[in-house]
Amino acid sequence: MDWTDAPKLVPELDVSDLETSLVFYTRILGFTVLYQRPEEAFACLELEGAWLMLEAADGPGRRFRTAPLVKPFGRGANLQVQVRDVRAAHRRYLTAGYEPLIPLEARTYRVEATERRLL
């Protein structure tokens, strides 16, 4: 692994079940596992240049918790990952039986004086 290509920011998420989460992130969303530390219940994932770290909330090792975790984890967090084929990712998500909080939509966002349309 070439660490010079690592993103400058990599979120690390606590999950209630690491194996179930790995199935979701790899088989449904399309991430690949870069590396794992099973002894710490930890995995680092990658999807088209975006990295994400997952760790079992009740696992061993360091945990950066300032308050008790209450499900659903990740409240207040929003991660945007750009992918080449968002429609295919969306189909895999729906086919797996998940229902998005917000339907897939095209939106225009303003950044300074420039408008950018995203799907």
Short mmCIF file of N, CA, C and O in Angstrom, two decimals:
data_model
loop_
_atom_site.label_atom_id
_atom_site.label_comp_id
_atom_site.label_asym_id
_atom_site.label_seq_id
_atom_site.Cartn_x
_atom_site.Cartn_y
_atom_site.Cartn_z
N MET A 1 0.85 -1.18 0.00
CA MET A 1 0.00 0.00 0.00
C MET A 1 0.89 1.24 0.00
O MET A 1 1.84 1.33 0.75
N ASP A 2 0.56 2.17 -0.87
CA ASP A 2 1.32 3.41 -0.99
C ASP A 2 0.62 4.50 -0.17
O ASP A 2 -0.41 5.03 -0.56
N TRP A 3 1.18 4.81 0.99
CA TRP A 3 0.54 5.77 1.90
C TRP A 3 0.59 7.20 1.38
O TRP A 3 -0.12 8.05 1.87
N THR A 4 1.38 7.46 0.34
CA THR A 4 1.39 8.81 -0.22
C THR A 4 0.08 9.11 -0.94
O THR A 4 -0.26 10.26 -1.16
N ASP A 5 -0.66 8.07 -1.34
CA ASP A 5 -1.94 8.25 -2.01
C ASP A 5 -3.12 8.25 -1.05
O ASP A 5 -4.27 8.36 -1.48
N ALA A 6 -2.86 8.11 0.24
CA ALA A 6 -3.95 8.07 1.22
C ALA A 6 -4.66 9.41 1.28
O ALA A 6 -4.04 10.46 1.16
N PRO A 7 -5.99 9.38 1.43
CA PRO A 7 -6.73 10.64 1.57
C PRO A 7 -6.27 11.41 2.79
O PRO A 7 -5.73 10.85 3.74
N LYS A 8 -6.49 12.69 2.77
CA LYS A 8 -6.08 13.54 3.89
C LYS A 8 -7.04 13.45 5.07
O LYS A 8 -6.70 13.85 6.17
N LEU A 9 -8.25 12.95 4.85
CA LEU A 9 -9.22 12.77 5.91
C LEU A 9 -9.89 11.41 5.71
O LEU A 9 -10.40 11.13 4.62
N VAL A 10 -9.87 10.58 6.75
CA VAL A 10 -10.48 9.26 6.67
C VAL A 10 -11.38 9.08 7.89
O VAL A 10 -10.90 8.96 9.01
N PRO A 11 -12.70 9.06 7.69
CA PRO A 11 -13.61 8.86 8.83
C PRO A 11 -13.46 7.46 9.40
O PRO A 11 -13.21 6.50 8.67
N GLU A 12 -13.62 7.35 10.70
CA GLU A 12 -13.60 6.06 11.40
C GLU A 12 -14.94 5.91 12.12
O GLU A 12 -15.28 6.73 12.97
N LEU A 13 -15.69 4.89 11.75
CA LEU A 13 -17.03 4.71 12.28
C LEU A 13 -17.11 3.51 13.21
O LEU A 13 -16.60 2.43 12.88
N ASP A 14 -17.76 3.68 14.35
CA ASP A 14 -18.09 2.55 15.22
C ASP A 14 -19.29 1.83 14.62
O ASP A 14 -20.24 2.47 14.16
N VAL A 15 -19.26 0.51 14.63
CA VAL A 15 -20.37 -0.30 14.14
C VAL A 15 -20.72 -1.35 15.19
O VAL A 15 -19.87 -1.75 15.99
N SER A 16 -21.97 -1.77 15.20
CA SER A 16 -22.39 -2.75 16.21
C SER A 16 -21.93 -4.15 15.85
O SER A 16 -21.72 -4.98 16.75
N ASP A 17 -21.77 -4.45 14.56
CA ASP A 17 -21.33 -5.78 14.13
C ASP A 17 -20.41 -5.61 12.93
O ASP A 17 -20.87 -5.28 11.82
N LEU A 18 -19.14 -5.81 13.13
CA LEU A 18 -18.16 -5.55 12.07
C LEU A 18 -18.37 -6.44 10.86
O LEU A 18 -18.34 -5.96 9.73
N GLU A 19 -18.62 -7.73 11.06
CA GLU A 19 -18.79 -8.63 9.91
C GLU A 19 -20.01 -8.26 9.07
O GLU A 19 -19.94 -8.22 7.85
N THR A 20 -21.12 -7.94 9.72
CA THR A 20 -22.32 -7.51 9.01
C THR A 20 -22.05 -6.21 8.26
O THR A 20 -22.46 -6.04 7.10
N SER A 21 -21.34 -5.29 8.89
CA SER A 21 -21.01 -4.02 8.25
C SER A 21 -20.08 -4.22 7.06
O SER A 21 -20.24 -3.56 6.03
N LEU A 22 -19.14 -5.14 7.17
CA LEU A 22 -18.24 -5.42 6.04
C LEU A 22 -19.02 -5.97 4.85
O LEU A 22 -18.75 -5.60 3.70
N VAL A 23 -19.99 -6.83 5.10
CA VAL A 23 -20.82 -7.34 4.02
C VAL A 23 -21.56 -6.18 3.36
O VAL A 23 -21.59 -6.06 2.13
N PHE A 24 -22.16 -5.30 4.15
CA PHE A 24 -22.89 -4.15 3.62
C PHE A 24 -21.98 -3.25 2.79
O PHE A 24 -22.29 -2.92 1.63
N TYR A 25 -20.84 -2.86 3.34
CA TYR A 25 -19.97 -1.91 2.65
C TYR A 25 -19.29 -2.52 1.42
O TYR A 25 -19.07 -1.82 0.43
N THR A 26 -18.96 -3.81 1.45
CA THR A 26 -18.26 -4.41 0.31
C THR A 26 -19.22 -4.95 -0.74
O THR A 26 -19.11 -4.61 -1.91
N ARG A 27 -20.19 -5.76 -0.35
CA ARG A 27 -21.06 -6.41 -1.34
C ARG A 27 -22.15 -5.48 -1.88
O ARG A 27 -22.57 -5.61 -3.02
N ILE A 28 -22.62 -4.56 -1.05
CA ILE A 28 -23.71 -3.69 -1.48
C ILE A 28 -23.20 -2.36 -2.00
O ILE A 28 -23.55 -1.92 -3.09
N LEU A 29 -22.34 -1.70 -1.23
CA LEU A 29 -21.85 -0.38 -1.65
C LEU A 29 -20.64 -0.46 -2.57
O LEU A 29 -20.33 0.51 -3.26
N GLY A 30 -19.92 -1.58 -2.59
CA GLY A 30 -18.81 -1.74 -3.53
C GLY A 30 -17.43 -1.42 -3.00
O GLY A 30 -16.47 -1.39 -3.77
N PHE A 31 -17.28 -1.15 -1.71
CA PHE A 31 -15.96 -0.91 -1.13
C PHE A 31 -15.14 -2.20 -1.18
O PHE A 31 -15.69 -3.29 -1.24
N THR A 32 -13.81 -2.05 -1.15
CA THR A 32 -12.92 -3.19 -0.98
C THR A 32 -12.17 -3.00 0.34
O THR A 32 -11.96 -1.87 0.78
N VAL A 33 -11.75 -4.10 0.92
CA VAL A 33 -10.99 -4.05 2.17
C VAL A 33 -9.53 -3.80 1.83
O VAL A 33 -8.92 -4.58 1.12
N LEU A 34 -8.98 -2.69 2.34
CA LEU A 34 -7.56 -2.40 2.16
C LEU A 34 -6.72 -3.23 3.12
O LEU A 34 -5.72 -3.82 2.74
N TYR A 35 -7.13 -3.23 4.37
CA TYR A 35 -6.45 -4.04 5.40
C TYR A 35 -7.36 -4.17 6.60
O TYR A 35 -8.32 -3.42 6.77
N GLN A 36 -7.06 -5.17 7.43
CA GLN A 36 -7.83 -5.41 8.65
C GLN A 36 -6.88 -5.68 9.81
O GLN A 36 -5.75 -6.11 9.60
N ARG A 37 -7.36 -5.39 11.00
CA ARG A 37 -6.70 -5.81 12.23
C ARG A 37 -7.74 -6.58 13.04
O ARG A 37 -8.45 -6.00 13.87
N PRO A 38 -7.90 -7.87 12.76
CA PRO A 38 -8.93 -8.66 13.44
C PRO A 38 -8.81 -8.63 14.96
O PRO A 38 -9.82 -8.63 15.67
N GLU A 39 -7.59 -8.56 15.46
CA GLU A 39 -7.39 -8.53 16.92
C GLU A 39 -7.95 -7.26 17.55
O GLU A 39 -8.17 -7.19 18.76
N GLU A 40 -8.20 -6.23 16.74
CA GLU A 40 -8.80 -4.99 17.22
C GLU A 40 -10.21 -4.79 16.68
O GLU A 40 -10.81 -3.73 16.90
N ALA A 41 -10.74 -5.78 15.94
CA ALA A 41 -12.06 -5.68 15.31
C ALA A 41 -12.14 -4.39 14.48
O ALA A 41 -13.01 -3.56 14.65
N PHE A 42 -11.19 -4.25 13.55
CA PHE A 42 -10.99 -3.03 12.77
C PHE A 42 -10.78 -3.38 11.30
O PHE A 42 -10.15 -4.39 10.97
N ALA A 43 -11.28 -2.54 10.40
CA ALA A 43 -11.03 -2.69 8.96
C ALA A 43 -10.96 -1.33 8.31
O ALA A 43 -11.66 -0.40 8.70
N CYS A 44 -10.10 -1.22 7.29
CA CYS A 44 -10.00 0.00 6.49
C CYS A 44 -10.46 -0.36 5.08
O CYS A 44 -9.98 -1.34 4.49
N LEU A 45 -11.39 0.43 4.55
CA LEU A 45 -12.01 0.16 3.26
C LEU A 45 -11.70 1.27 2.27
O LEU A 45 -11.38 2.40 2.66
N GLU A 46 -11.88 0.94 0.97
CA GLU A 46 -11.64 1.92 -0.10
C GLU A 46 -12.67 1.75 -1.20
O GLU A 46 -13.06 0.62 -1.53
N LEU A 47 -13.11 2.87 -1.76
CA LEU A 47 -14.01 2.87 -2.92
C LEU A 47 -13.65 4.05 -3.81
O LEU A 47 -13.85 5.21 -3.41
N GLU A 48 -13.06 3.76 -4.95
CA GLU A 48 -12.71 4.78 -5.94
C GLU A 48 -11.96 5.97 -5.33
O GLU A 48 -12.24 7.13 -5.63
N GLY A 49 -11.03 5.68 -4.42
CA GLY A 49 -10.21 6.72 -3.81
C GLY A 49 -10.72 7.22 -2.47
O GLY A 49 -10.00 7.93 -1.77
N ALA A 50 -11.94 6.89 -2.10
CA ALA A 50 -12.48 7.27 -0.78
C ALA A 50 -12.17 6.16 0.21
O ALA A 50 -12.38 4.98 -0.09
N TRP A 51 -11.67 6.53 1.36
CA TRP A 51 -11.35 5.57 2.41
C TRP A 51 -12.33 5.73 3.56
O TRP A 51 -12.83 6.83 3.83
N LEU A 52 -12.55 4.61 4.26
CA LEU A 52 -13.44 4.58 5.42
C LEU A 52 -12.92 3.52 6.36
O LEU A 52 -12.58 2.42 5.93
N MET A 53 -12.83 3.85 7.64
CA MET A 53 -12.42 2.87 8.64
C MET A 53 -13.64 2.48 9.46
O MET A 53 -14.47 3.32 9.79
N LEU A 54 -13.74 1.18 9.77
CA LEU A 54 -14.81 0.65 10.60
C LEU A 54 -14.20 -0.09 11.78
O LEU A 54 -13.18 -0.77 11.62
N GLU A 55 -14.84 0.03 12.93
CA GLU A 55 -14.40 -0.76 14.08
C GLU A 55 -15.61 -1.16 14.90
O GLU A 55 -16.60 -0.41 14.99
N ALA A 56 -15.55 -2.36 15.47
CA ALA A 56 -16.64 -2.84 16.32
C ALA A 56 -16.68 -1.96 17.56
O ALA A 56 -15.67 -1.79 18.25
N ALA A 57 -17.84 -1.41 17.84
CA ALA A 57 -17.99 -0.49 18.97
C ALA A 57 -17.61 -1.14 20.29
O ALA A 57 -17.04 -0.48 21.16
N ASP A 58 -17.89 -2.42 20.43
CA ASP A 58 -17.57 -3.11 21.69
C ASP A 58 -16.27 -3.91 21.59
O ASP A 58 -15.99 -4.75 22.42
N GLY A 59 -15.47 -3.62 20.57
CA GLY A 59 -14.23 -4.36 20.34
C GLY A 59 -13.10 -3.94 21.26
O GLY A 59 -13.21 -2.96 22.01
N PRO A 60 -12.01 -4.68 21.18
CA PRO A 60 -10.83 -4.36 21.98
C PRO A 60 -10.05 -3.19 21.39
O PRO A 60 -10.35 -2.73 20.29
N GLY A 61 -9.06 -2.73 22.10
CA GLY A 61 -8.22 -1.64 21.59
C GLY A 61 -8.78 -0.28 21.94
O GLY A 61 -9.74 -0.14 22.68
N ARG A 62 -8.17 0.74 21.38
CA ARG A 62 -8.58 2.12 21.65
C ARG A 62 -9.93 2.42 21.04
O ARG A 62 -10.22 2.05 19.92
N ARG A 63 -10.75 3.14 21.77
CA ARG A 63 -12.02 3.63 21.26
C ARG A 63 -12.12 5.09 21.67
O ARG A 63 -11.81 5.44 22.80
N PHE A 64 -12.51 5.94 20.74
CA PHE A 64 -12.53 7.39 20.97
C PHE A 64 -13.95 7.83 21.30
O PHE A 64 -14.59 8.53 20.53
N ARG A 65 -14.42 7.44 22.43
CA ARG A 65 -15.80 7.69 22.81
C ARG A 65 -15.85 8.69 23.95
O ARG A 65 -15.13 8.56 24.93
N THR A 66 -16.71 9.68 23.82
CA THR A 66 -16.87 10.67 24.88
C THR A 66 -18.21 10.55 25.59
O THR A 66 -18.46 11.26 26.56
N ALA A 67 -19.08 9.66 25.08
CA ALA A 67 -20.40 9.43 25.67
C ALA A 67 -20.85 8.03 25.26
O ALA A 67 -20.33 7.48 24.28
N PRO A 68 -21.82 7.47 25.95
CA PRO A 68 -22.32 6.14 25.56
C PRO A 68 -22.91 6.16 24.15
O PRO A 68 -23.53 7.13 23.74
N LEU A 69 -22.68 5.08 23.42
CA LEU A 69 -23.25 4.95 22.08
C LEU A 69 -24.68 4.43 22.19
O LEU A 69 -24.96 3.51 22.94
N VAL A 70 -25.55 5.05 21.43
CA VAL A 70 -26.95 4.64 21.37
C VAL A 70 -27.31 4.48 19.90
O VAL A 70 -27.01 5.35 19.08
N LYS A 71 -27.95 3.35 19.56
CA LYS A 71 -28.35 3.13 18.17
C LYS A 71 -29.47 4.07 17.78
O LYS A 71 -30.30 4.40 18.61
N PRO A 72 -29.52 4.52 16.54
CA PRO A 72 -28.56 4.21 15.49
C PRO A 72 -27.28 5.05 15.63
O PRO A 72 -27.35 6.23 15.93
N PHE A 73 -26.14 4.40 15.44
CA PHE A 73 -24.87 5.11 15.49
C PHE A 73 -24.78 6.08 14.32
O PHE A 73 -25.45 5.92 13.32
N GLY A 74 -23.94 7.08 14.42
CA GLY A 74 -23.67 7.98 13.30
C GLY A 74 -24.68 9.10 13.12
O GLY A 74 -24.66 9.78 12.11
N ARG A 75 -25.55 9.27 14.10
CA ARG A 75 -26.53 10.35 13.97
C ARG A 75 -25.80 11.68 13.86
O ARG A 75 -24.86 11.95 14.58
N GLY A 76 -26.23 12.49 12.93
CA GLY A 76 -25.61 13.80 12.74
C GLY A 76 -24.44 13.78 11.77
O GLY A 76 -23.90 14.82 11.45
N ALA A 77 -24.06 12.60 11.30
CA ALA A 77 -22.95 12.51 10.35
C ALA A 77 -23.50 12.28 8.95
O ALA A 77 -24.47 11.56 8.76
N ASN A 78 -22.89 12.93 7.97
CA ASN A 78 -23.28 12.76 6.58
C ASN A 78 -22.00 12.62 5.78
O ASN A 78 -21.17 13.52 5.77
N LEU A 79 -21.83 11.47 5.13
CA LEU A 79 -20.63 11.23 4.34
C LEU A 79 -21.00 11.24 2.87
O LEU A 79 -21.93 10.55 2.46
N GLN A 80 -20.29 12.01 2.09
CA GLN A 80 -20.51 12.05 0.65
C GLN A 80 -19.34 11.34 -0.02
O GLN A 80 -18.19 11.70 0.20
N VAL A 81 -19.65 10.32 -0.83
CA VAL A 81 -18.63 9.57 -1.55
C VAL A 81 -18.98 9.63 -3.03
O VAL A 81 -20.07 9.21 -3.42
N GLN A 82 -18.10 10.18 -3.83
CA GLN A 82 -18.34 10.23 -5.28
C GLN A 82 -17.96 8.89 -5.89
O GLN A 82 -16.88 8.35 -5.61
N VAL A 83 -18.86 8.36 -6.72
CA VAL A 83 -18.61 7.11 -7.43
C VAL A 83 -18.94 7.30 -8.89
O VAL A 83 -19.72 8.18 -9.26
N ARG A 84 -18.37 6.46 -9.74
CA ARG A 84 -18.60 6.57 -11.18
C ARG A 84 -20.05 6.27 -11.56
O ARG A 84 -20.61 6.91 -12.44
N ASP A 85 -20.67 5.28 -10.90
CA ASP A 85 -22.02 4.86 -11.28
C ASP A 85 -22.93 4.82 -10.06
O ASP A 85 -23.14 3.78 -9.45
N VAL A 86 -23.46 5.97 -9.69
CA VAL A 86 -24.30 6.06 -8.51
C VAL A 86 -25.60 5.28 -8.69
O VAL A 86 -26.14 4.73 -7.73
N ARG A 87 -26.09 5.21 -9.90
CA ARG A 87 -27.34 4.46 -10.14
C ARG A 87 -27.16 2.97 -9.85
O ARG A 87 -28.03 2.32 -9.29
N ALA A 88 -26.01 2.41 -10.26
CA ALA A 88 -25.74 1.00 -9.98
C ALA A 88 -25.62 0.75 -8.48
O ALA A 88 -26.14 -0.23 -7.95
N ALA A 89 -24.94 1.65 -7.78
CA ALA A 89 -24.82 1.53 -6.32
C ALA A 89 -26.20 1.63 -5.67
O ALA A 89 -26.52 0.87 -4.75
N HIS A 90 -27.02 2.53 -6.17
CA HIS A 90 -28.38 2.70 -5.64
C HIS A 90 -29.21 1.44 -5.87
O HIS A 90 -29.94 0.98 -4.97
N ARG A 91 -29.09 0.82 -7.05
CA ARG A 91 -29.82 -0.43 -7.34
C ARG A 91 -29.40 -1.54 -6.40
O ARG A 91 -30.24 -2.29 -5.89
N ARG A 92 -28.09 -1.68 -6.15
CA ARG A 92 -27.61 -2.72 -5.22
C ARG A 92 -28.19 -2.50 -3.83
O ARG A 92 -28.59 -3.44 -3.15
N TYR A 93 -28.23 -1.27 -3.40
CA TYR A 93 -28.76 -0.89 -2.09
C TYR A 93 -30.24 -1.27 -1.99
O TYR A 93 -30.67 -1.92 -1.03
N LEU A 94 -31.03 -0.92 -2.99
CA LEU A 94 -32.46 -1.24 -2.99
C LEU A 94 -32.69 -2.75 -3.09
O LEU A 94 -33.54 -3.31 -2.39
N THR A 95 -31.92 -3.41 -3.96
CA THR A 95 -32.06 -4.86 -4.14
C THR A 95 -31.76 -5.62 -2.85
O THR A 95 -32.35 -6.65 -2.58
N ALA A 96 -30.87 -5.08 -2.04
CA ALA A 96 -30.54 -5.72 -0.77
C ALA A 96 -31.61 -5.48 0.29
O ALA A 96 -31.50 -5.98 1.42
N GLY A 97 -32.65 -4.72 -0.06
CA GLY A 97 -33.75 -4.53 0.87
C GLY A 97 -33.67 -3.28 1.72
O GLY A 97 -34.46 -3.11 2.65
N TYR A 98 -32.73 -2.40 1.42
CA TYR A 98 -32.60 -1.16 2.18
C TYR A 98 -33.47 -0.07 1.56
O TYR A 98 -33.71 -0.06 0.36
N GLU A 99 -33.90 0.84 2.38
CA GLU A 99 -34.70 1.97 1.92
C GLU A 99 -33.96 3.25 2.31
O GLU A 99 -33.72 3.49 3.50
N PRO A 100 -33.58 4.07 1.34
CA PRO A 100 -32.85 5.30 1.69
C PRO A 100 -33.74 6.29 2.44
O PRO A 100 -34.95 6.33 2.22
N LEU A 101 -33.13 7.05 3.30
CA LEU A 101 -33.85 8.09 4.02
C LEU A 101 -34.38 9.14 3.05
O LEU A 101 -35.49 9.61 3.16
N ILE A 102 -33.56 9.49 2.07
CA ILE A 102 -33.92 10.45 1.03
C ILE A 102 -33.73 9.76 -0.31
O ILE A 102 -32.69 9.18 -0.58
N PRO A 103 -34.73 9.80 -1.20
CA PRO A 103 -34.59 9.14 -2.50
C PRO A 103 -33.44 9.74 -3.32
O PRO A 103 -33.07 10.90 -3.12
N LEU A 104 -32.92 8.94 -4.23
CA LEU A 104 -31.90 9.42 -5.16
C LEU A 104 -32.47 10.60 -5.95
O LEU A 104 -33.58 10.52 -6.45
N GLU A 105 -31.72 11.68 -6.01
CA GLU A 105 -32.21 12.87 -6.69
C GLU A 105 -31.06 13.67 -7.27
O GLU A 105 -29.94 13.59 -6.79
N ALA A 106 -31.35 14.42 -8.32
CA ALA A 106 -30.38 15.36 -8.87
C ALA A 106 -30.59 16.68 -8.14
O ALA A 106 -31.71 17.12 -7.96
N ARG A 107 -29.49 17.27 -7.69
CA ARG A 107 -29.58 18.55 -6.97
C ARG A 107 -28.54 19.51 -7.50
O ARG A 107 -27.48 19.11 -7.94
N THR A 108 -28.84 20.78 -7.40
CA THR A 108 -27.89 21.82 -7.74
C THR A 108 -27.45 22.49 -6.45
O THR A 108 -28.28 22.85 -5.62
N TYR A 109 -26.15 22.58 -6.28
CA TYR A 109 -25.57 23.22 -5.10
C TYR A 109 -24.74 24.41 -5.53
O TYR A 109 -24.06 24.36 -6.54
N ARG A 110 -24.80 25.47 -4.76
CA ARG A 110 -24.01 26.66 -5.05
C ARG A 110 -22.75 26.62 -4.21
O ARG A 110 -22.77 26.39 -3.01
N VAL A 111 -21.63 26.84 -4.87
CA VAL A 111 -20.34 26.99 -4.21
C VAL A 111 -19.81 28.34 -4.66
O VAL A 111 -19.45 28.50 -5.83
N GLU A 112 -19.82 29.30 -3.73
CA GLU A 112 -19.49 30.69 -4.09
C GLU A 112 -20.45 31.14 -5.20
O GLU A 112 -21.64 31.03 -5.05
N ALA A 113 -19.91 31.54 -6.35
CA ALA A 113 -20.78 32.04 -7.42
C ALA A 113 -21.08 30.97 -8.47
O ALA A 113 -21.70 31.22 -9.48
N THR A 114 -20.63 29.74 -8.23
CA THR A 114 -20.77 28.67 -9.21
C THR A 114 -21.84 27.66 -8.76
O THR A 114 -21.87 27.29 -7.59
N GLU A 115 -22.68 27.26 -9.70
CA GLU A 115 -23.69 26.23 -9.42
C GLU A 115 -23.17 24.91 -9.97
O GLU A 115 -22.62 24.86 -11.07
N ARG A 116 -23.37 23.83 -9.19
CA ARG A 116 -22.91 22.51 -9.62
C ARG A 116 -24.05 21.52 -9.45
O ARG A 116 -24.62 21.41 -8.37
N ARG A 117 -24.35 20.81 -10.51
CA ARG A 117 -25.44 19.82 -10.49
C ARG A 117 -24.87 18.45 -10.19
O ARG A 117 -23.93 18.01 -10.86
N LEU A 118 -25.44 17.79 -9.20
CA LEU A 118 -25.00 16.45 -8.80
C LEU A 118 -26.18 15.49 -8.81
O LEU A 118 -27.29 15.88 -8.52
N LEU A 119 -25.90 14.25 -9.13
CA LEU A 119 -26.92 13.21 -9.02
C LEU A 119 -26.54 12.30 -7.89
O LEU A 119 -25.44 11.93 -7.71
#
